[in-house]
Structure formats: C-alpha cells, structure tokens
Coordinates of N, CA and C in Angstrom, one line a residue:
M1289 N 22.5 0.8 -19.1 CA 22.9 2.1 -18.6 C 23.1 2.0 -17.0
Q1290 N 22.2 1.2 -16.4 CA 22.3 1.1 -15.0 C 23.6 0.4 -14.6
R1291 N 23.9 -0.7 -15.3 CA 25.1 -1.5 -15.0 C 26.4 -0.7 -15.3
S1292 N 26.4 0.1 -16.2 CA 27.6 0.8 -16.6 C 27.8 2.1 -15.9
D1293 N 27.0 2.4 -15.0 CA 27.0 3.7 -14.2 C 27.0 4.9 -15.1
V1294 N 26.4 4.8 -16.3 CA 26.2 5.9 -17.2 C 24.8 6.4 -16.9
A1295 N 24.7 7.7 -16.5 CA 23.4 8.3 -16.2 C 22.6 8.6 -17.5
A1296 N 21.4 8.2 -17.6 CA 20.6 8.5 -18.8 C 19.8 9.7 -18.5
E1297 N 19.5 10.4 -19.6 CA 18.7 11.6 -19.5 C 17.2 11.2 -19.5
T1298 N 16.4 12.1 -19.0 CA 14.9 11.9 -19.0 C 14.4 11.6 -20.4
S1299 N 15.0 12.2 -21.4 CA 14.5 12.0 -22.8 C 14.8 10.6 -23.3
T1300 N 15.9 10.0 -22.7 CA 16.2 8.6 -23.1 C 15.2 7.6 -22.5
Y1301 N 14.8 7.9 -21.2 CA 13.7 7.0 -20.6 C 12.4 7.2 -21.4
N1302 N 12.1 8.4 -21.7 CA 10.9 8.7 -22.5 C 10.9 7.9 -23.8
T1303 N 12.0 7.9 -24.5 CA 12.1 7.2 -25.8 C 11.9 5.7 -25.6
F1304 N 12.5 5.2 -24.6 CA 12.4 3.7 -24.3 C 10.9 3.4 -24.1
I1305 N 10.3 4.1 -23.2 CA 8.9 3.8 -22.8 C 8.0 4.0 -24.0
D1306 N 8.2 5.1 -24.8 CA 7.4 5.4 -26.0 C 7.6 4.2 -27.0
G1307 N 8.8 3.8 -27.2 CA 9.1 2.8 -28.2 C 8.4 1.5 -27.8
L1308 N 8.5 1.1 -26.5 CA 7.8 -0.1 -26.0 C 6.3 0.0 -26.2
C1309 N 5.8 1.1 -25.8 CA 4.3 1.3 -26.0 C 3.9 1.2 -27.4
K1310 N 4.6 1.9 -28.3 CA 4.2 2.0 -29.7 C 4.3 0.7 -30.4
N1311 N 5.1 -0.2 -29.9 CA 5.3 -1.5 -30.4 C 4.5 -2.6 -29.7
G1312 N 3.6 -2.2 -28.9 CA 2.7 -3.1 -28.2 C 3.2 -3.8 -27.0
Y1313 N 4.3 -3.3 -26.5 CA 4.9 -3.9 -25.2 C 4.5 -3.1 -24.0
I1314 N 3.2 -3.0 -23.8 CA 2.8 -2.1 -22.7 C 3.2 -2.6 -21.3
V1315 N 3.1 -3.9 -21.1 CA 3.4 -4.5 -19.9 C 4.9 -4.2 -19.6
E1316 N 5.8 -4.4 -20.6 CA 7.2 -4.2 -20.4 C 7.5 -2.7 -20.1
A1317 N 6.7 -1.8 -20.8 CA 6.9 -0.4 -20.6 C 6.5 0.0 -19.2
A1318 N 5.4 -0.6 -18.7 CA 5.0 -0.4 -17.3 C 6.0 -0.9 -16.3
E1319 N 6.6 -2.0 -16.6 CA 7.7 -2.6 -15.7 C 8.9 -1.6 -15.7
L1320 N 9.3 -1.2 -16.9 CA 10.4 -0.2 -17.0 C 10.1 1.0 -16.2
F1321 N 8.9 1.5 -16.4 CA 8.4 2.7 -15.7 C 8.5 2.6 -14.2
R1322 N 8.0 1.5 -13.7 CA 8.0 1.2 -12.2 C 9.5 1.1 -11.7
T1323 N 10.3 0.4 -12.5 CA 11.7 0.3 -12.1 C 12.4 1.6 -12.0
L1324 N 12.1 2.5 -13.0 CA 12.7 3.8 -13.1 C 12.3 4.6 -11.9
R1325 N 11.0 4.5 -11.5 CA 10.5 5.2 -10.4 C 11.1 4.8 -9.1
V1326 N 11.3 3.4 -8.9 CA 11.9 2.9 -7.8 C 13.4 3.4 -7.7
L1327 N 14.0 3.5 -8.8 CA 15.4 4.0 -8.8 C 15.5 5.5 -8.7
K1328 N 14.4 6.1 -8.5 CA 14.3 7.6 -8.4 C 14.8 8.3 -9.6
C1329 N 14.6 7.7 -10.8 CA 15.0 8.4 -12.0 C 13.9 9.4 -12.3
E1330 N 14.3 10.5 -12.9 CA 13.4 11.6 -13.2 C 12.6 11.3 -14.5
L1331 N 11.3 11.2 -14.3 CA 10.5 10.9 -15.5 C 9.6 12.1 -15.7
G1332 N 9.6 12.6 -17.0 CA 8.8 13.8 -17.3 C 7.4 13.4 -17.7
I1333 N 6.6 14.4 -18.0 CA 5.2 14.2 -18.4 C 5.2 13.3 -19.7
E1334 N 6.2 13.4 -20.5 CA 6.2 12.7 -21.8 C 6.1 11.2 -21.5
A1335 N 6.9 10.7 -20.5 CA 6.9 9.3 -20.2 C 5.5 8.8 -19.7
Y1336 N 4.9 9.7 -18.8 CA 3.6 9.4 -18.3 C 2.6 9.4 -19.5
N1337 N 2.7 10.3 -20.4 CA 1.8 10.4 -21.5 C 1.9 9.1 -22.4
C1338 N 3.1 8.6 -22.6 CA 3.3 7.4 -23.4 C 2.6 6.2 -22.7
L1339 N 2.9 6.1 -21.5 CA 2.3 4.9 -20.7 C 0.8 5.0 -20.6
I1340 N 0.3 6.2 -20.3 CA -1.2 6.4 -20.2 C -1.8 6.1 -21.5
D1341 N -1.3 6.5 -22.6 CA -1.8 6.3 -24.0 C -1.8 4.8 -24.2
G1342 N -0.6 4.1 -24.0 CA -0.6 2.7 -24.2 C -1.6 1.9 -23.4
L1343 N -1.8 2.3 -22.1 CA -2.8 1.6 -21.3 C -4.2 1.8 -21.8
C1344 N -4.5 3.0 -22.2 CA -5.8 3.3 -22.8 C -6.0 2.4 -24.1
K1345 N -5.0 2.3 -24.9 CA -5.2 1.5 -26.1 C -5.4 0.0 -25.9
I1346 N -4.9 -0.5 -24.8 CA -5.2 -1.9 -24.5 C -6.3 -2.1 -23.6
G1347 N -7.1 -1.1 -23.3 CA -8.3 -1.2 -22.5 C -8.1 -1.2 -21.0
K1348 N -6.9 -0.8 -20.6 CA -6.6 -0.7 -19.2 C -6.9 0.8 -18.7
L1349 N -8.1 1.2 -18.9 CA -8.5 2.6 -18.7 C -8.4 2.9 -17.2
E1350 N -8.8 2.0 -16.3 CA -8.7 2.3 -14.9 C -7.3 2.5 -14.4
T1351 N -6.4 1.7 -14.9 CA -5.0 1.9 -14.6 C -4.4 3.2 -15.1
A1352 N -4.9 3.5 -16.4 CA -4.5 4.8 -17.0 C -5.0 6.0 -16.1
W1353 N -6.2 5.8 -15.7 CA -6.8 6.9 -14.9 C -6.1 7.1 -13.6
E1354 N -5.7 6.0 -12.9 CA -4.9 6.0 -11.7 C -3.6 6.7 -11.9
L1355 N -2.9 6.4 -13.0 CA -1.7 7.0 -13.3 C -1.9 8.5 -13.6
F1356 N -2.9 8.9 -14.3 CA -3.3 10.3 -14.6 C -3.5 11.0 -13.2
Q1357 N -4.2 10.4 -12.3 CA -4.5 11.0 -11.0 C -3.3 11.2 -10.2
S1358 N -2.3 10.3 -10.4 CA -1.0 10.4 -9.6 C -0.1 11.5 -10.0
L1359 N -0.4 12.2 -11.1 CA 0.6 13.2 -11.6 C 0.9 14.3 -10.5
P1360 N -0.1 14.9 -9.9 CA 0.2 15.9 -8.9 C 1.1 15.4 -7.7
R1361 N 0.9 14.1 -7.4 CA 1.6 13.6 -6.3 C 3.1 13.4 -6.6
V1362 N 3.4 13.3 -7.9 CA 4.8 13.2 -8.3 C 5.4 14.6 -8.8
G1363 N 4.6 15.6 -8.6 CA 5.1 16.9 -8.9 C 4.9 17.3 -10.4
L1364 N 4.1 16.6 -11.1 CA 3.8 16.9 -12.5 C 2.4 17.4 -12.8
M1365 N 2.3 18.2 -13.8 CA 0.9 18.7 -14.2 C 0.6 18.1 -15.5
A1366 N -0.6 17.6 -15.7 CA -1.1 17.1 -17.0 C -1.1 18.3 -18.0
D1367 N -0.6 18.0 -19.2 CA -0.6 19.0 -20.2 C -1.8 18.6 -21.2
V1368 N -1.9 19.4 -22.3 CA -3.0 19.2 -23.2 C -2.9 17.8 -23.8
V1369 N -1.7 17.3 -24.0 CA -1.6 15.9 -24.6 C -2.1 14.9 -23.6
T1370 N -1.8 15.0 -22.3 CA -2.3 14.1 -21.3 C -3.8 14.1 -21.3
Y1371 N -4.4 15.3 -21.3 CA -5.8 15.4 -21.2 C -6.4 14.8 -22.5
N1372 N -5.8 15.1 -23.7 CA -6.4 14.5 -24.9 C -6.4 13.0 -24.9
I1373 N -5.3 12.4 -24.4 CA -5.2 11.0 -24.3 C -6.3 10.4 -23.4
M1374 N -6.5 11.0 -22.2 CA -7.5 10.5 -21.3 C -8.9 10.7 -21.9
I1375 N -9.2 11.9 -22.5 CA -10.5 12.2 -23.1 C -10.8 11.2 -24.2
H1376 N -9.8 10.9 -25.0 CA -10.0 9.9 -26.1 C -10.2 8.5 -25.5
G1377 N -9.5 8.2 -24.5 CA -9.7 6.8 -23.9 C -11.1 6.7 -23.3
L1378 N -11.5 7.8 -22.6 CA -12.9 7.8 -22.0 C -14.0 7.7 -23.1
C1379 N -13.8 8.5 -24.1 CA -14.8 8.5 -25.2 C -14.8 7.1 -25.9
N1380 N -13.7 6.5 -26.1 CA -13.7 5.2 -26.7 C -14.3 4.1 -25.8
D1381 N -14.3 4.4 -24.5 CA -14.9 3.4 -23.6 C -16.4 3.8 -23.3
G1382 N -16.9 4.8 -24.0 CA -18.3 5.1 -23.9 C -18.6 6.0 -22.7
Q1383 N -17.6 6.6 -22.1 CA -17.8 7.4 -20.9 C -17.8 8.9 -21.3
M1384 N -18.8 9.3 -22.1 CA -18.9 10.6 -22.6 C -19.0 11.7 -21.4
D1385 N -19.8 11.4 -20.4 CA -20.0 12.3 -19.3 C -18.6 12.5 -18.6
K1386 N -17.9 11.5 -18.3 CA -16.6 11.6 -17.6 C -15.6 12.4 -18.5
A1387 N -15.7 12.1 -19.8 CA -14.8 12.8 -20.8 C -15.1 14.3 -20.8
H1388 N -16.4 14.6 -20.7 CA -16.8 16.1 -20.7 C -16.4 16.7 -19.4
D1389 N -16.5 16.0 -18.3 CA -16.1 16.5 -17.0 C -14.6 16.8 -17.0
L1390 N -13.9 15.9 -17.6 CA -12.4 16.0 -17.7 C -12.1 17.3 -18.5
F1391 N -12.8 17.5 -19.6 CA -12.7 18.7 -20.4 C -12.9 19.9 -19.6
L1392 N -13.9 19.9 -18.8 CA -14.2 21.1 -17.9 C -13.1 21.3 -16.9
D1393 N -12.6 20.2 -16.3 CA -11.5 20.2 -15.4 C -10.2 20.8 -16.0
M1394 N -10.0 20.4 -17.2 CA -8.8 20.8 -18.0 C -8.9 22.3 -18.1
E1395 N -10.0 22.9 -18.5 CA -10.1 24.3 -18.6 C -10.0 25.0 -17.3
A1396 N -10.6 24.4 -16.3 CA -10.5 25.0 -14.9 C -9.1 25.1 -14.4
K1397 N -8.3 24.1 -14.8 CA -6.9 24.1 -14.4 C -6.0 24.9 -15.3
G1398 N -6.5 25.6 -16.2 CA -5.7 26.5 -17.1 C -5.0 25.8 -18.3
V1399 N -5.4 24.6 -18.6 CA -4.9 23.9 -19.7 C -5.8 24.2 -20.9
A1400 N -5.3 24.8 -21.9 CA -6.1 25.2 -23.0 C -6.4 24.0 -24.0
P1401 N -7.6 23.7 -24.2 CA -7.9 22.6 -25.2 C -7.5 23.0 -26.6
D1402 N -7.1 22.1 -27.4 CA -6.7 22.3 -28.7 C -7.7 21.7 -29.7
C1403 N -7.4 21.7 -30.9 CA -8.2 21.1 -32.0 C -8.5 19.6 -31.7
V1404 N -7.4 18.9 -31.3 CA -7.6 17.5 -31.0 C -8.6 17.3 -29.9
T1405 N -8.6 18.1 -28.9 CA -9.5 18.0 -27.8 C -11.0 18.1 -28.3
F1406 N -11.2 19.2 -29.1 CA -12.5 19.4 -29.6 C -13.0 18.3 -30.6
N1407 N -12.1 17.9 -31.5 CA -12.5 16.9 -32.5 C -12.8 15.6 -31.8
T1408 N -12.0 15.2 -30.8 CA -12.3 14.0 -30.1 C -13.7 14.0 -29.4
L1409 N -14.0 15.2 -28.8 CA -15.3 15.3 -28.1 C -16.4 15.3 -29.1
M1410 N -16.2 16.0 -30.3 CA -17.3 16.1 -31.3 C -17.5 14.7 -31.9
L1411 N -16.5 13.9 -32.1 CA -16.7 12.6 -32.7 C -17.5 11.7 -31.7
C1412 N -17.1 11.9 -30.4 CA -17.8 11.1 -29.4 C -19.3 11.5 -29.3
C1413 N -19.6 12.8 -29.4 CA -21.0 13.3 -29.5 C -21.7 12.7 -30.6
I1414 N -21.1 12.6 -31.8 CA -21.7 12.1 -33.0 C -22.1 10.6 -32.8
R1415 N -21.1 9.9 -32.2 CA -21.4 8.4 -31.9 C -22.6 8.3 -31.0
N1416 N -22.8 9.2 -30.1 CA -23.9 9.2 -29.1 C -25.1 9.9 -29.6
N1417 N -25.1 10.3 -30.9 CA -26.3 11.0 -31.6 C -26.6 12.3 -30.8
E1418 N -25.6 13.0 -30.4 CA -25.8 14.3 -29.7 C -25.2 15.4 -30.6
T1419 N -25.8 15.6 -31.8 CA -25.3 16.6 -32.7 C -25.4 18.0 -32.2
S1420 N -26.4 18.3 -31.3 CA -26.5 19.7 -30.7 C -25.3 20.0 -29.9
K1421 N -24.7 19.0 -29.3 CA -23.5 19.2 -28.5 C -22.3 19.5 -29.4
V1422 N -22.3 19.0 -30.6 CA -21.3 19.3 -31.6 C -21.3 20.7 -31.9
V1423 N -22.5 21.3 -32.1 CA -22.6 22.7 -32.5 C -22.1 23.5 -31.3
E1424 N -22.4 23.1 -30.0 CA -21.9 23.8 -28.9 C -20.4 23.8 -28.8
L1425 N -19.8 22.7 -29.1 CA -18.4 22.6 -29.1 C -17.7 23.4 -30.2
L1426 N -18.4 23.5 -31.3 CA -17.9 24.4 -32.4 C -17.9 25.8 -32.0
H1427 N -18.9 26.2 -31.3 CA -19.0 27.6 -30.8 C -17.9 27.9 -29.7
R1428 N -17.7 26.9 -28.8 CA -16.7 27.0 -27.8 C -15.3 27.1 -28.4
M1429 N -15.1 26.3 -29.5 CA -13.8 26.4 -30.2 C -13.6 27.8 -30.7
D1430 N -14.6 28.4 -31.3 CA -14.5 29.7 -31.9 C -14.2 30.7 -30.8
E1431 N -15.0 30.6 -29.6 CA -14.8 31.5 -28.5 C -13.3 31.5 -28.0
R1432 N -12.7 30.3 -28.1 CA -11.4 30.1 -27.5 C -10.3 30.3 -28.6
N1433 N -10.7 30.8 -29.8 CA -9.8 31.0 -30.9 C -9.0 29.8 -31.3
V1434 N -9.6 28.6 -31.2 CA -9.0 27.4 -31.7 C -9.3 27.2 -33.1
I1435 N -8.3 27.1 -33.9 CA -8.4 27.1 -35.4 C -8.9 25.7 -35.8
P1436 N -10.0 25.6 -36.5 CA -10.4 24.3 -37.0 C -9.4 23.7 -38.0
D1437 N -9.2 22.4 -37.9 CA -8.3 21.7 -38.9 C -9.1 20.9 -39.9
A1438 N -8.5 20.1 -40.7 CA -9.2 19.3 -41.7 C -10.1 18.3 -41.1
S1439 N -9.8 17.8 -40.0 CA -10.7 16.8 -39.3 C -11.9 17.5 -38.8
T1440 N -11.8 18.7 -38.3 CA -13.0 19.5 -37.8 C -13.9 19.8 -39.0
L1441 N -13.3 20.2 -40.1 CA -14.1 20.5 -41.3 C -14.8 19.3 -41.8
S1442 N -14.1 18.2 -41.8 CA -14.7 16.9 -42.2 C -15.9 16.6 -41.4
I1443 N -15.8 16.8 -40.1 CA -16.9 16.5 -39.1 C -18.1 17.4 -39.5
V1444 N -17.8 18.7 -39.7 CA -18.9 19.7 -40.1 C -19.5 19.3 -41.4
V1445 N -18.7 19.0 -42.4 CA -19.3 18.7 -43.7 C -20.1 17.5 -43.7
D1446 N -19.7 16.5 -42.9 CA -20.4 15.2 -42.8 C -21.8 15.5 -42.2
L1447 N -21.8 16.3 -41.1 CA -23.1 16.6 -40.5 C -24.0 17.5 -41.4
L1448 N -23.4 18.4 -42.1 CA -24.2 19.2 -43.1 C -24.8 18.3 -44.2
V1449 N -24.0 17.4 -44.7 CA -24.5 16.5 -45.8 C -25.7 15.6 -45.3
K1450 N -25.6 15.2 -44.0 CA -26.6 14.3 -43.5 C -27.8 15.1 -42.9
N1451 N -27.7 16.5 -43.1 CA -28.8 17.4 -42.6 C -29.0 17.3 -41.1
E1452 N -28.0 17.0 -40.4 CA -28.1 16.9 -39.0 C -27.9 18.3 -38.3
I1453 N -27.2 19.2 -39.0 CA -27.1 20.5 -38.5 C -27.3 21.5 -39.7
S1454 N -27.6 22.7 -39.4 CA -27.8 23.7 -40.5 C -26.5 24.6 -40.6
L1455 N -26.4 25.2 -41.7 CA -25.2 26.0 -42.0 C -25.2 27.2 -41.0
N1456 N -26.4 27.7 -40.7 CA -26.6 28.9 -39.8 C -26.1 28.6 -38.4
S1457 N -26.1 27.3 -38.0 CA -25.8 27.0 -36.6 C -24.3 26.9 -36.4
I1458 N -23.5 27.0 -37.5 CA -22.0 26.8 -37.4 C -21.4 28.2 -37.3
P1459 N -20.5 28.4 -36.3 CA -19.8 29.7 -36.2 C -18.9 29.9 -37.4
Q1460 N -18.7 31.2 -37.7 CA -17.9 31.5 -38.9 C -16.4 31.6 -38.6
F1461 N -16.0 31.4 -37.3 CA -14.6 31.4 -36.9 C -14.0 32.7 -37.4
K1462 N -14.7 33.8 -37.2 CA -14.3 35.1 -37.7 C -12.9 35.5 -37.1
S1463 N -12.7 35.1 -35.9 CA -11.4 35.4 -35.2 C -10.2 34.9 -35.9
Q1464 N -10.4 34.0 -36.8 CA -9.3 33.3 -37.5 C -8.9 34.1 -38.8
R1465 N -9.7 35.0 -39.2 CA -9.4 35.7 -40.5 C -8.5 36.8 -40.3

C-alpha cells in the first residue's frame, strides 16, 4: 500500500496488526506498528488493544504497560477492552494489587467495567485465596447493573460447591429482573 500510493484506512492497519498478533507474530506486529506511527498513519484504539494484548500474552507486560500509558499522549483514551487486557495481563503476572488499582482507575476515568472485567478480577482473587473479595466484586457488579454471564455463574457455583461462600452472601442481582 505504501509503494502504490494507495492510502489504507485505519481498519486495514488494525486488521494487519490483529492478524499478526493472533498468529504469534508479535515482534512483526510491533515493527509494523512502529513503522505506521513513524509514517504518521492514524492508528485507532483497536490497533493499540491488539498489540497490548499480544505483548501481554508473550510476557512483555512492561512493554504493554508502557504502550497503555502512552495512550493519552497520542490522543487516545483506553476503553473497556484496553483495561480488560491490562487487568488480565496483570492478574496472570500475579500483580493483583496493580490490577485492582487499574480497576479503580478505570472507574475513576468513567470507563464502565463489564462482565469480563469482574470475571477476570474474581478469578484472580480465587487464585490468591481471597474469596471474600469475590463476594465484594459480585456486590459491585450488582450495584453497577452488570449482568452476570455463564462464566460469572460458574465462578459462583464453584465457590458454593466448595463451601467457600454462602448463598446468603451472594447478591440476587434484582436489578436485572
């Protein structure tokens, strides 16, 4: 596209970067990303999300974090997908406190957490044997009118079966009825 003087759209760049990342070519995706930035090509949040996710998946969490932190400097705002990617990466790296801080930052910046956000944090709490925090997160979910999905229910059933939480401690998610 560059050689033929045909201008590509942002969605085309996003697709290339996403395809490279999903097929394990993170280094190549990062190189393409850098080249596009040097050429002053417009990259949307989707391209950043793809690369941040790819970096997290190969254990380059520090680089992913730097890219995440650079968003405001390039005029972009992290969306719920961006936050979910970073929270998931931090949880997988054992950085529960930083993941929770990012969750709070997300809410403070007006980005509404979704079911994926809550499920990721709950699974991280379970891995850290912090089931009381799972109950807190369930209540927060209910307060924010986030509808539980099959994964949420699986988490709850698993904790109930293991007698790690009581049925009375779980919100009824009345707002969803």
